[in-house]
XYZ file of N, CA and C in Angstrom:
717
model
N 0.835 -1.204 0.000
C 0.000 0.000 0.000
C 0.868 1.252 0.000
N 1.946 1.245 0.781
C 2.862 2.389 0.812
C 3.547 2.579 -0.520
N 3.836 1.506 -1.184
C 4.515 1.618 -2.479
C 3.601 2.264 -3.507
N 2.285 1.980 -3.423
C 1.344 2.588 -4.355
C 1.182 4.081 -4.099
N 1.315 4.511 -2.840
C 1.135 5.938 -2.506
C 2.232 6.801 -3.132
N 3.434 6.316 -3.163
C 4.540 7.074 -3.750
C 4.795 6.687 -5.205
N 3.891 5.950 -5.786
C 4.044 5.576 -7.194
C 3.879 6.804 -8.074
N 4.919 7.120 -8.902
C 4.886 8.323 -9.753
C 3.761 8.271 -10.775
N 3.293 7.099 -11.075
C 2.226 6.980 -12.065
C 0.850 6.908 -11.468
N 0.745 7.034 -10.161
C -0.562 6.917 -9.521
C -1.400 8.181 -9.762
N -2.730 8.057 -9.599
C -3.635 9.180 -9.810
C -3.434 10.254 -8.744
N -3.189 9.842 -7.493
C -2.993 10.826 -6.419
C -1.789 11.715 -6.704
N -0.716 11.134 -7.140
C 0.489 11.917 -7.434
C 0.247 12.904 -8.579
N -0.476 12.445 -9.606
C -0.764 13.319 -10.744
C -1.653 14.496 -10.320
N -2.633 14.213 -9.442
C -3.528 15.280 -8.991
C -2.752 16.334 -8.186
N -1.893 15.869 -7.278
C -1.081 16.792 -6.467
C -0.175 17.637 -7.359
N 0.417 17.013 -8.367
C 1.302 17.735 -9.291
C 0.532 18.813 -10.059
N -0.667 18.479 -10.533
C -1.478 19.455 -11.271
C -1.896 20.628 -10.393
N -2.226 20.357 -9.131
C -2.612 21.443 -8.213
C -1.438 22.392 -7.988
N -0.252 21.840 -7.783
C 0.934 22.664 -7.557
C 1.223 23.526 -8.790
N 1.150 22.949 -9.968
C 1.407 23.709 -11.199
C 0.364 24.812 -11.392
N -0.885 24.519 -11.051
C -1.941 25.534 -11.179
C -1.685 26.714 -10.253
N -1.220 26.428 -9.032
C -0.906 27.512 -8.089
C 0.226 28.386 -8.614
N 1.258 27.752 -9.135
C 2.363 28.527 -9.707
C 1.893 29.398 -10.869
N 1.013 28.849 -11.698
C 0.505 29.598 -12.846
C -0.275 30.840 -12.389
N -1.130 30.660 -11.366
C -1.906 31.783 -10.856
C -1.011 32.865 -10.252
N 0.037 32.456 -9.543
C 0.968 33.432 -8.971
C 1.683 34.238 -10.049
N 2.070 33.542 -11.119
C 2.763 34.231 -12.225
C 1.827 35.236 -12.895
N 0.568 34.840 -13.128
C -0.400 35.745 -13.758
C -0.645 36.972 -12.890
N -0.784 36.769 -11.550
C -1.017 37.897 -10.635
C 0.171 38.855 -10.628
N 1.396 38.306 -10.607
C 2.586 39.167 -10.614
C 2.671 39.968 -11.897
N 2.320 39.350 -13.021
C 2.354 40.064 -14.298
C 1.326 41.199 -14.326
N 0.133 40.969 -13.780
C -0.898 42.015 -13.738
C -0.475 43.186 -12.851
N 0.130 42.867 -11.678
C 0.601 43.943 -10.787
C 1.665 44.787 -11.466
N 2.577 44.132 -12.199
C 3.630 44.869 -12.896
C 3.041 45.766 -13.975
N 2.003 45.273 -14.690
C 1.367 46.083 -15.738
C 0.671 47.302 -15.151
N -0.005 47.127 -13.997
C -0.692 48.254 -13.352
C 0.307 49.309 -12.893
N 1.421 48.871 -12.313
C 2.437 49.832 -11.846
C 3.016 50.623 -13.012
N 3.265 49.950 -14.117
C 3.819 50.634 -15.285
C 2.822 51.629 -15.859
N 1.535 51.277 -15.854
C 0.508 52.198 -16.361
C 0.410 53.444 -15.493
N 0.504 53.278 -14.168
C 0.451 54.443 -13.264
C 1.627 55.373 -13.490
N 2.817 54.799 -13.702
C 3.994 55.623 -13.957
C 3.842 56.407 -15.250
N 3.264 55.778 -16.282
C 3.076 56.477 -17.560
C 2.052 57.589 -17.433
N 1.016 57.405 -16.613
C -0.006 58.449 -16.427
C 0.540 59.644 -15.671
N 1.451 59.403 -14.721
C 2.007 60.502 -13.916
C 3.143 61.225 -14.617
N 3.687 60.617 -15.678
C 4.864 61.196 -16.338
C 4.609 62.576 -16.930
N 3.450 62.836 -17.623
C 3.243 64.184 -18.201
C 3.240 65.277 -17.165
N 2.599 65.037 -15.980
C 2.564 66.065 -14.953
C 3.951 66.340 -14.407
N 4.720 65.276 -14.144
C 6.084 65.478 -13.647
C 6.934 66.203 -14.670
N 6.752 65.866 -15.972
C 7.558 66.494 -17.011
C 7.250 67.984 -17.117
N 5.955 68.352 -16.960
C 5.578 69.765 -17.031
C 6.231 70.552 -15.908
N 6.231 69.969 -14.695
C 6.849 70.664 -13.559
C 8.345 70.802 -13.753
N 8.988 69.742 -14.312
C 10.434 69.807 -14.539
C 10.767 70.852 -15.585
N 9.933 70.939 -16.670
C 10.205 71.894 -17.736
C 10.157 73.330 -17.229
N 9.125 73.687 -16.464
C 9.015 75.067 -15.992
C 10.118 75.376 -14.990
N 10.511 74.333 -14.201
C 11.601 74.532 -13.233
C 12.908 74.793 -13.965
N 13.149 74.045 -15.071
C 14.366 74.259 -15.838
C 14.398 75.652 -16.448
N 13.239 76.120 -16.932
C 13.181 77.467 -17.502
C 13.515 78.508 -16.459
N 12.971 78.335 -15.229
C 13.213 79.290 -14.152
C 14.701 79.367 -13.806
N 15.356 78.154 -13.753
C 16.734 78.109 -13.283
C 17.748 78.505 -14.345
N 17.399 78.319 -15.643
C 18.354 78.585 -16.701
C 18.169 79.943 -17.358
N 17.103 80.645 -17.038
C 16.843 81.945 -17.661
C 17.882 82.953 -17.195
N 18.638 83.609 -18.095
C 19.660 84.576 -17.676
C 19.045 85.810 -17.064
N 19.771 86.407 -16.104
C 19.344 87.652 -15.447
C 20.230 88.781 -15.940
N 19.718 89.759 -16.712
C 20.522 90.899 -17.139
C 20.828 91.805 -15.947
N 21.684 92.824 -16.224
C 21.994 93.782 -15.178
C 20.768 94.599 -14.819
N 20.784 95.140 -13.597
C 19.631 95.914 -13.140
C 19.397 97.155 -13.978
N 20.480 97.653 -14.649
C 20.350 98.888 -15.410
C 19.690 98.685 -16.765
N 19.484 97.402 -17.163
C 18.871 97.125 -18.466
C 17.407 97.526 -18.445
N 16.962 98.262 -19.463
C 15.569 98.706 -19.554
C 14.983 98.221 -20.856
N 13.713 97.964 -20.849
C 13.001 97.485 -22.029
C 12.239 98.640 -22.660
N 12.427 98.845 -23.985
C 11.670 99.858 -24.717
C 10.369 99.225 -25.194
N 9.389 99.266 -24.320
C 8.125 98.604 -24.607
C 7.027 99.275 -23.804
N 5.798 98.984 -24.191
C 4.670 99.467 -23.414
C 4.538 98.613 -22.183
N 4.143 99.241 -21.115
C 4.003 98.504 -19.857
C 2.834 97.554 -19.960
N 3.056 96.315 -19.472
C 2.026 95.312 -19.565
C 0.948 95.568 -18.531
N -0.284 95.091 -18.806
C -1.358 95.260 -17.806
C -1.018 94.547 -16.524
N -1.536 95.064 -15.438
C -1.275 94.448 -14.133
C -2.018 93.141 -14.030
N -1.473 92.221 -13.227
C -2.116 90.929 -12.987
C -3.380 91.127 -12.149
N -4.219 90.142 -12.167
C -5.407 90.163 -11.319
C -4.997 90.061 -9.865
N -5.935 90.414 -8.993
C -5.653 90.378 -7.550
C -5.116 89.011 -7.172
N -3.957 88.992 -6.498
C -3.286 87.732 -6.160
C -3.696 87.285 -4.771
N -3.993 85.999 -4.661
C -4.345 85.449 -3.366
C -3.460 84.239 -3.110
N -2.273 84.411 -2.532
C -1.342 83.297 -2.328
C -1.847 82.349 -1.264
N -1.465 81.083 -1.388
C -1.806 80.086 -0.399
C -0.645 79.973 0.559
N -0.677 80.732 1.635
C 0.403 80.723 2.601
C -0.192 80.844 3.980
N 0.647 80.827 4.965
C 0.206 80.843 6.361
C -0.587 82.104 6.643
N -1.859 81.938 7.048
C -2.701 83.089 7.312
C -2.244 83.840 8.548
N -1.437 83.195 9.400
C -0.987 83.839 10.621
C -0.081 85.014 10.362
N 0.527 85.069 9.186
C 1.421 86.180 8.878
C 0.653 87.477 8.650
N -0.595 87.374 8.194
C -1.454 88.548 7.998
C -0.749 89.607 7.176
N -0.269 89.215 5.962
C 0.518 90.123 5.138
C -0.366 90.813 4.128
N 0.160 91.887 3.555
C -0.524 92.597 2.477
C -0.390 91.766 1.212
N -1.497 91.390 0.578
C -1.454 90.459 -0.535
C -1.627 91.157 -1.876
N -1.609 92.450 -1.910
C -1.788 93.130 -3.196
C -0.561 92.876 -4.049
N -0.732 92.163 -5.164
C 0.402 91.717 -5.958
C 0.541 92.454 -7.272
N -0.411 93.288 -7.640
C -0.293 93.979 -8.911
C -0.921 95.357 -8.802
N -0.276 96.319 -9.443
C -0.766 97.681 -9.435
C -0.509 98.295 -10.782
N -1.251 99.357 -11.120
C -0.988 100.102 -12.328
C 0.243 100.965 -12.128
N 0.838 101.384 -13.232
C 2.080 102.151 -13.134
C 1.870 103.460 -12.409
N 0.693 104.039 -12.509
C 0.443 105.336 -11.882
C -0.284 105.214 -10.555
N -0.589 103.979 -10.129
C -1.361 103.791 -8.906
C -0.442 103.819 -7.695
N -0.867 104.482 -6.648
C -0.083 104.577 -5.422
C -0.446 103.428 -4.500
N 0.547 102.632 -4.119
C 0.288 101.511 -3.229
C 0.043 101.997 -1.814
N -0.740 101.248 -1.073
C -0.917 101.553 0.331
C 0.352 101.225 1.089
N 0.632 101.943 2.157
C 1.858 101.674 2.925
C 1.883 100.240 3.422
N 3.062 99.651 3.430
C 3.244 98.284 3.873
C 4.087 98.290 5.139
N 3.642 97.560 6.126
C 4.375 97.485 7.380
C 5.581 96.592 7.185
N 6.763 97.190 7.054
C 7.963 96.421 6.753
C 8.419 95.557 7.915
N 8.006 95.887 9.150
C 8.491 95.146 10.306
C 7.605 93.957 10.654
N 6.493 93.785 9.946
C 5.544 92.744 10.284
C 6.115 91.364 9.971
N 5.994 90.449 10.897
C 6.353 89.034 10.729
C 7.822 88.824 10.419
N 8.682 89.759 10.769
C 10.117 89.601 10.582
C 10.786 89.448 11.941
N 11.995 88.866 11.979
C 12.693 88.730 13.258
C 12.920 90.086 13.908
N 12.758 90.138 15.204
C 12.930 91.399 15.938
C 14.398 91.789 15.939
N 14.691 92.977 15.413
C 16.059 93.469 15.350
C 16.041 94.966 15.608
N 17.113 95.440 16.173
C 17.225 96.879 16.416
C 17.453 97.580 15.090
N 16.619 98.572 14.781
C 16.726 99.303 13.526
C 17.617 100.515 13.741
N 18.657 100.609 12.936
C 19.573 101.732 13.026
C 19.350 102.662 11.847
N 19.392 103.951 12.039
C 19.193 104.881 10.917
C 20.344 104.826 9.941
N 20.045 105.217 8.714
C 21.085 105.260 7.692
C 22.114 106.316 8.075
N 23.376 105.983 7.875
C 24.439 106.898 8.248
C 24.346 108.204 7.462
N 24.779 109.268 8.112
C 24.760 110.582 7.479
C 25.680 110.591 6.260
N 25.265 111.332 5.244
C 26.060 111.420 4.029
C 27.397 112.099 4.277
N 28.380 111.596 3.632
C 29.707 112.210 3.689
C 29.751 113.311 2.626
N 29.875 114.556 3.083
C 29.806 115.688 2.165
C 30.956 115.718 1.163
N 32.043 114.994 1.451
C 33.175 114.998 0.532
C 32.952 114.093 -0.672
N 31.898 113.281 -0.652
C 31.611 112.362 -1.746
C 30.538 112.944 -2.657
N 30.563 112.510 -3.887
C 29.534 112.937 -4.826
C 28.211 112.266 -4.466
N 27.124 112.768 -5.051
C 25.809 112.202 -4.766
C 25.731 110.740 -5.202
N 26.360 110.433 -6.331
C 26.343 109.051 -6.808
C 27.127 108.135 -5.874
N 28.268 108.620 -5.378
C 29.059 107.817 -4.451
C 28.327 107.611 -3.126
N 27.657 108.643 -2.655
C 26.883 108.511 -1.421
C 25.766 107.485 -1.584
N 25.128 107.514 -2.761
C 24.044 106.568 -3.024
C 24.565 105.132 -3.021
N 25.714 104.926 -3.651
C 26.275 103.575 -3.703
C 26.685 103.092 -2.309
N 27.186 104.000 -1.472
C 27.516 103.630 -0.095
C 26.276 103.182 0.670
N 25.170 103.866 0.442
C 23.927 103.488 1.100
C 23.456 102.107 0.627
N 23.584 101.851 -0.666
C 23.216 100.530 -1.177
C 24.140 99.443 -0.618
N 25.435 99.770 -0.505
C 26.371 98.796 0.056
C 26.033 98.476 1.507
N 25.659 99.482 2.271
C 25.290 99.270 3.667
C 24.043 98.389 3.774
N 23.047 98.668 2.937
C 21.827 97.869 2.957
C 22.106 96.431 2.524
N 22.954 96.284 1.508
C 23.287 94.936 1.029
C 24.055 94.152 2.097
N 24.928 94.836 2.826
C 25.690 94.189 3.894
C 24.732 93.642 4.965
N 23.748 94.434 5.358
C 22.781 93.973 6.344
C 21.955 92.801 5.812
N 21.630 92.857 4.537
C 20.877 91.759 3.931
C 21.695 90.471 3.938
N 22.966 90.560 3.559
C 23.825 89.377 3.534
C 24.036 88.809 4.929
N 24.024 89.680 5.938
C 24.197 89.243 7.326
C 22.863 88.849 7.976
N 21.801 88.784 7.165
C 20.465 88.399 7.618
C 19.871 89.392 8.621
N 20.346 90.638 8.564
C 19.742 91.714 9.350
C 18.647 92.348 8.491
N 17.550 91.607 8.325
C 16.560 91.965 7.316
C 15.818 93.258 7.635
N 15.523 93.495 8.902
C 14.811 94.727 9.253
C 15.675 95.946 8.935
N 16.952 95.884 9.282
C 17.864 96.986 8.984
C 17.955 97.211 7.471
N 18.083 96.109 6.726
C 18.190 96.233 5.272
C 16.936 96.867 4.685
N 15.762 96.435 5.152
C 14.511 96.996 4.640
C 14.389 98.481 4.959
N 14.789 98.872 6.153
C 14.719 100.281 6.530
C 15.625 101.127 5.638
N 16.813 100.615 5.354
C 17.748 101.387 4.518
C 17.263 101.482 3.080
N 16.782 100.370 2.521
C 16.250 100.418 1.158
C 15.041 101.346 1.082
N 14.195 101.305 2.089
C 13.014 102.166 2.103
C 13.415 103.637 2.175
N 14.431 103.953 2.996
C 14.884 105.333 3.112
C 15.479 105.834 1.797
N 16.233 104.982 1.128
C 16.824 105.374 -0.157
C 15.721 105.676 -1.171
N 14.719 104.818 -1.229
C 13.628 105.014 -2.187
C 12.850 106.296 -1.897
N 12.610 106.572 -0.620
C 11.834 107.757 -0.261
C 12.605 109.047 -0.531
N 13.919 108.999 -0.440
C 14.737 110.204 -0.616
C 15.163 110.431 -2.064
N 14.788 109.549 -2.949
C 15.195 109.668 -4.349
C 13.991 109.923 -5.236
N 14.224 110.706 -6.280
C 13.183 110.955 -7.284
C 13.463 110.192 -8.577
N 14.566 109.453 -8.601
C 14.966 108.685 -9.785
C 14.189 107.371 -9.814
N 13.472 107.128 -10.907
C 12.666 105.913 -11.008
C 13.528 104.660 -10.960
N 14.722 104.727 -11.548
C 15.607 103.561 -11.541
C 16.088 103.241 -10.128
N 16.376 104.257 -9.343
C 16.804 104.042 -7.961
C 15.662 103.441 -7.144
N 14.472 103.981 -7.305
C 13.320 103.437 -6.586
C 13.076 101.985 -6.975
N 13.143 101.697 -8.271
C 12.913 100.331 -8.740
C 13.960 99.379 -8.166
N 15.190 99.842 -8.095
C 16.260 99.012 -7.528
C 15.983 98.689 -6.067
N 15.520 99.684 -5.310
C 15.183 99.470 -3.895
C 14.024 98.498 -3.752
N 12.972 98.701 -4.542
C 11.799 97.841 -4.444
C 12.152 96.389 -4.816
N 13.023 96.234 -5.801
C 13.426 94.884 -6.199
C 14.177 94.182 -5.067
N 15.078 94.913 -4.400
C 15.809 94.337 -3.273
C 14.867 94.007 -2.120
N 13.908 94.882 -1.867
C 12.945 94.630 -0.792
C 12.082 93.408 -1.110
N 11.708 93.255 -2.365
C 10.941 92.068 -2.765
C 11.755 90.803 -2.539
N 13.048 90.878 -2.821
C 13.912 89.718 -2.619
C 13.997 89.358 -1.133
N 14.096 90.373 -0.268
C 14.159 90.125 1.172
C 12.872 89.460 1.657
N 11.728 89.993 1.242
C 10.464 89.399 1.661
C 10.314 87.973 1.122
N 10.867 87.719 -0.061
C 10.837 86.354 -0.581
C 11.679 85.411 0.257
N 12.805 85.913 0.778
C 13.672 85.079 1.613
C 12.942 84.615 2.869
N 12.151 85.514 3.462
C 11.421 85.161 4.688
C 10.042 84.578 4.368
N 9.819 84.245 3.085
C 8.606 83.551 2.635
C 7.332 84.381 2.802
N 7.456 85.689 2.751
C 6.270 86.563 2.714
C 6.010 86.930 1.257
N 5.476 85.954 0.519
C 5.396 86.088 -0.924
C 4.378 87.129 -1.377
N 3.321 87.333 -0.610
C 2.347 88.347 -0.994
C 2.953 89.735 -1.010
N 3.666 90.105 0.068
C 4.340 91.405 0.122
C 5.465 91.472 -0.890
N 6.185 90.356 -1.075
C 7.273 90.315 -2.059
C 6.746 90.601 -3.456
N 5.603 90.010 -3.816
C 5.018 90.248 -5.136
C 4.596 91.701 -5.295
N 4.099 92.310 -4.225
C 3.688 93.705 -4.295
C 4.876 94.603 -4.628
N 6.007 94.386 -3.946
C 7.188 95.200 -4.218
C 7.815 94.861 -5.567
N 7.770 93.600 -5.961
C 8.309 93.229 -7.271
C 7.525 93.900 -8.386
N 6.193 93.936 -8.249
C 5.371 94.609 -9.254
C 5.632 96.106 -9.246
N 5.829 96.675 -8.055
C 6.127 98.108 -7.959
C 7.461 98.426 -8.641
N 8.439 97.552 -8.451
C 9.742 97.749 -9.108
C 9.595 97.690 -10.626
N 8.825 96.712 -11.106
C 8.635 96.575 -12.555
C 7.893 97.777 -13.137
N 6.913 98.283 -12.399
C 6.160 99.441 -12.888
C 7.034 100.690 -12.948
N 7.950 100.841 -11.979
C 8.809 102.016 -11.953
C 9.823 102.000 -13.090
N 10.406 100.841 -13.361
C 11.415 100.716 -14.421
C 11.404 99.280 -14.926
N 10.624 98.979 -15.960
C 10.502 97.588 -16.422
C 11.817 97.034 -16.963
N 12.176 95.853 -16.498
C 13.321 95.115 -17.020
C 12.971 93.632 -17.041
N 13.723 92.867 -17.824
C 13.489 91.429 -17.886
C 13.747 90.772 -16.538
N 14.792 91.221 -15.843
C 15.125 90.612 -14.550
C 13.994 90.814 -13.544
N 13.346 91.974 -13.583
C 12.258 92.232 -12.635
C 11.005 91.426 -12.983
N 10.768 91.221 -14.256
C 9.629 90.377 -14.615
C 9.920 88.915 -14.270
N 11.184 88.499 -14.395
C 11.550 87.150 -13.985
C 11.379 86.982 -12.482
N 11.658 88.039 -11.716
C 11.458 87.978 -10.266
C 9.984 87.731 -9.944
N 9.098 88.414 -10.655
C 7.662 88.201 -10.457
C 7.301 86.758 -10.798
N 7.849 86.243 -11.899
C 7.556 84.860 -12.307
C 8.045 83.868 -11.256
N 9.236 84.116 -10.707
C 9.771 83.211 -9.683
C 8.895 83.201 -8.435
N 8.414 84.365 -8.042
C 7.573 84.443 -6.847
C 6.238 83.721 -7.071
N 5.674 83.883 -8.272
C 4.455 83.134 -8.580
C 4.728 81.628 -8.530
N 5.867 81.223 -9.058
C 6.220 79.801 -9.088
C 6.363 79.236 -7.683
N 6.985 80.016 -6.783
C 7.187 79.541 -5.415
C 5.877 79.404 -4.650
N 4.879 80.186 -5.031
C 3.580 80.088 -4.350
C 2.676 79.047 -4.995
N 3.139 78.370 -6.019
C 2.333 77.346 -6.672
C 1.461 77.853 -7.794
N 1.583 79.159 -8.130
C 0.789 79.727 -9.229
C 1.524 79.479 -10.549
N 1.500 78.212 -10.990
C 2.275 77.814 -12.162
C 1.786 78.516 -13.429
N 0.478 78.687 -13.561
C -0.071 79.323 -14.769
C 0.414 80.762 -14.901
N 0.368 81.513 -13.797
C 0.820 82.906 -13.849
C 2.331 82.987 -14.091
N 3.073 82.085 -13.476
C 4.523 82.063 -13.696
C 4.838 81.746 -15.152
N 4.135 80.773 -15.717
C 4.352 80.396 -17.116
C 3.994 81.543 -18.049
N 2.925 82.261 -17.744
C 2.515 83.391 -18.580
C 3.600 84.466 -18.600
N 4.189 84.748 -17.444
C 5.260 85.751 -17.385
C 6.475 85.304 -18.195
N 6.850 84.037 -18.042
C 8.021 83.533 -18.775
C 7.762 83.566 -20.275
N 6.559 83.192 -20.691
C 6.225 83.232 -22.122
C 6.294 84.658 -22.660
N 5.847 85.640 -21.873
C 5.936 87.035 -22.298
C 7.392 87.433 -22.531
N 8.256 86.999 -21.625
C 9.676 87.341 -21.749
C 10.274 86.693 -22.985
N 9.983 85.413 -23.192
C 10.545 84.703 -24.337
C 10.050 85.297 -25.650
N 8.750 85.586 -25.737
C 8.206 86.158 -26.971
C 8.808 87.527 -27.253
N 8.979 88.336 -26.207
C 9.549 89.665 -26.394
C 11.011 89.577 -26.832
N 11.767 88.686 -26.200
C 13.179 88.546 -26.551
C 13.357 88.023 -27.966
N 12.526 87.047 -28.348
C 12.614 86.525 -29.711
C 12.237 87.593 -30.734
N 11.258 88.428 -30.406
C 10.858 89.500 -31.321
C 11.972 90.526 -31.480
N 12.687 90.816 -30.398
C 13.779 91.792 -30.467
C 14.966 91.273 -31.250
N 15.108 89.937 -31.358
C 16.239 89.355 -32.097
C 16.041 89.405 -33.602
N 14.823 89.684 -34.042
C 14.559 89.680 -35.493
C 15.209 90.879 -36.162
């Protein structure tokens, strides 16, 4: 009886062998289906990832001209009211676009920034020319910015802008202030100053700053629109 149980030609042995082979077949089919589903999901997600990578590459590779570069063009219409998705606890001014002739409401520069002692801008050295004095003031503000003394830097840039009637000087100050607010992630206020800088003296670098700020807040459509405007304008000027 024992010899019949282990007989390779017996019906019991054949049945056990068929069951084992069927189980292996089902496992192989299930593994193949799982692999197909995973590959399909990766292919569906690829276009979205590629779009994000493309706009990121454009942002990072776009050259920045000097601040003194100006565009001979009509000023573009202001963007619609911007509503960034950021921490509501900051309670920042979210006005992101203004007309060239529109006066912005005062912005509290000390709001939501690290507490620092604000020092007044040093008195002008009468032995220096006005241009040299101006550059010294910019150097002082830049030094505070590099040392992360953001309140001091903002106060100095604000004082320079208020004491100057030159649109290029004001635009330079507003651009630096927008950069500072971007560093501390106050993108609504940063966009307001970036737009003010562009309105005072339009340049490609200032429009790129606006595009970068939109990109950082997740407003990909607005960022893409700004970049497309720059590319179309530059290509038109090359003709």
